[in-house]
């Protein structure tokens, strides 16, 4: 059977190893496995969100409120925007997909950093668009401007802070760059890790309300998967002026969130105390990761997220390191597929992190 | 801002009124509202599936196993096919989307019955494909064959049994039709209500294993949203030969199911006793709906699903009837948007159905 030729260039996405898979492969008991690979909140979801799931479990047969009235209202109050300036997706991944399907096609160009969130390219290829990347791995606005002027892309993705490297653009410099972009170019500000960046340095904060007031061509993406501890529930959102939201809503499949996801997100948003606790834990754990890298002589990117990236030099090899750790029940993300001799480690609880350092020491001793 | 021209022809999908919305509009207490509009299982999900949700609520922060190893294995055993002949989606809606995105584009034609599941057209329009419909509202294989030979569509949708009308093609006649279709035409057999059809009449059963053994160009779609009582959890699946599954997997976004949905589906599939109970309730409730229609002189389609469609003649008007019922807390689906003076009623519990008959009697008395 023949398929659309756009499929030819798409590789099937492979996610980080789930705990279950490691259990199967190495026969390691599930409770001994530590997964620091998917930037999940090590403190879990808000207890109030968990309680909402339990209370609503008996409604699993009922389709969700497809207007998402309550969650949109809560988000609109939280961000001081209008409900009709919000679209809710199955993770912010889905909003990325809508943006690309609404704006790009086989004749389009999409601009992004050399090393950034993998899904931008996956969805770009699904519509046959050409992906343009800046020369530097990390976001560099001078390169973005040059590349923008040369290629005139239909969409620009800025991941602020950036996954999987951890660096973070300054918000004022970002706004200065955006002023030089034509109003028909869609600017996607992916703020999946903004909560962490803001907690560390307020000059990194992107305010969605301010952003969309100044830039009618910008959309801010947020998620409940990281600081809000609901990665397994698939809830993300986009904030933009109505013209963009209305276009994206045409591409939204009905019932794109589960009934329980909506209930959980609503409670998670209310429980800002849990968020503060999660951000505090992250800030407290970060210095030990930086100290470990310095002590061992690894380069790392100062991180504005809940993960840190270590870069290695030969003979140290990220694939070998990742495999060594995996076989001992420690799952981290190898960045070899990004063309980097590097690993990305999610900051866990104090105990989980200690186990990471111990195993890594052991690896260095044994080799 | 300009968007892809394919968006011009897309209308934003409007789902059935959620209970919450009716509560807001008419001030009716939530516990007095009966929703017989979305073909949800009135007995709810299996108690074992609900328990799985509760037990896994504390894992809401963990991304799901993106390989969906356990659920694919369970489905492969249930249907006696291979795991790599299965794709799992966020509802079978998402598999419909994958099929259209994999196979169709602006030059394509997609063939379906005049009145059938609305999402086929929604996704067809999203890629700019032309929708060809047979002349009769219900599925008519003679018309399908003529239309197929005339238009040579890239995809054919057969909804067996058909939503929103309830009729069901015979499986032998369907297979005879499929033999006359070229192997490069993708045939989608939407079996969302197959459990109900099989329980009523075994000649309506489509066996996915047999289907895909004979037809390398066919895909069977199933769902956990109807008989399995997990409409709010968004779980559907497609069964086809590997060539098709591998193409569709390229379009699957990672983590397209929630962690809790996977856990719930696994338990729901095991609890066949709950399915039997649900199918029995449906078979027991159907005669009262048929009897009511006969008594009042409405036409209806003998239904192979968990809903029934009543057709009215002037001066009876489906929109007026739906509004009357809605204002009294009874939500059913008005089919006026399909160009029909008809309503679709989901079969509920005995008590819910009694309330429907009482309110309908009241309407007829008052007018």
Tab-separated table of N, CA and C in Angstrom, chain A residues 298 311-321 341 363-364 367:
chain	number	residue	atom	x	y	z
A	298	UNK	N	33.574	17.513	34.442
A	298	UNK	CA	32.640	17.498	33.303
A	298	UNK	C	32.167	18.920	33.037
A	311	UNK	N	28.329	17.201	29.807
A	311	UNK	CA	29.012	16.923	28.539
A	311	UNK	C	30.316	16.194	28.834
A	312	UNK	N	30.621	15.185	28.030
A	312	UNK	CA	31.834	14.393	28.270
A	312	UNK	C	32.833	14.569	27.151
A	313	UNK	N	34.097	14.262	27.503
A	313	UNK	CA	35.130	14.233	26.473
A	313	UNK	C	35.698	12.834	26.398
A	314	UNK	N	36.094	12.427	25.206
A	314	UNK	CA	36.667	11.108	25.003
A	314	UNK	C	37.812	10.896	26.004
A	315	UNK	N	38.020	9.741	26.588
A	315	UNK	CA	37.352	8.477	26.273
A	315	UNK	C	36.002	8.287	26.966
A	316	UNK	N	35.555	9.234	27.798
A	316	UNK	CA	34.225	9.059	28.406
A	316	UNK	C	33.174	9.115	27.300
A	317	UNK	N	32.203	8.190	27.385
A	317	UNK	CA	31.227	8.066	26.309
A	317	UNK	C	29.815	7.975	26.891
A	318	UNK	N	28.948	8.870	26.441
A	318	UNK	CA	27.616	8.972	27.053
A	318	UNK	C	26.808	7.687	26.907
A	319	UNK	N	26.967	6.999	25.796
A	319	UNK	CA	26.202	5.767	25.582
A	319	UNK	C	26.646	4.680	26.556
A	320	UNK	N	27.972	4.589	26.748
A	320	UNK	CA	28.498	3.609	27.682
A	320	UNK	C	28.034	3.923	29.117
A	321	UNK	N	28.077	5.204	29.444
A	321	UNK	CA	27.659	5.629	30.791
A	321	UNK	C	26.173	5.338	31.009
A	341	UNK	N	27.942	14.104	22.983
A	341	UNK	CA	28.482	13.154	23.949
A	341	UNK	C	28.088	13.698	25.324
A	363	UNK	N	31.097	3.829	38.471
A	363	UNK	CA	31.461	3.687	37.052
A	363	UNK	C	32.868	4.225	36.798
A	364	UNK	N	33.148	5.415	37.336
A	364	UNK	CA	34.462	6.043	37.117
A	364	UNK	C	35.574	5.211	37.764
A	367	UNK	N	36.153	1.798	35.559
A	367	UNK	CA	36.639	1.840	34.168
A	367	UNK	C	38.166	1.974	34.094
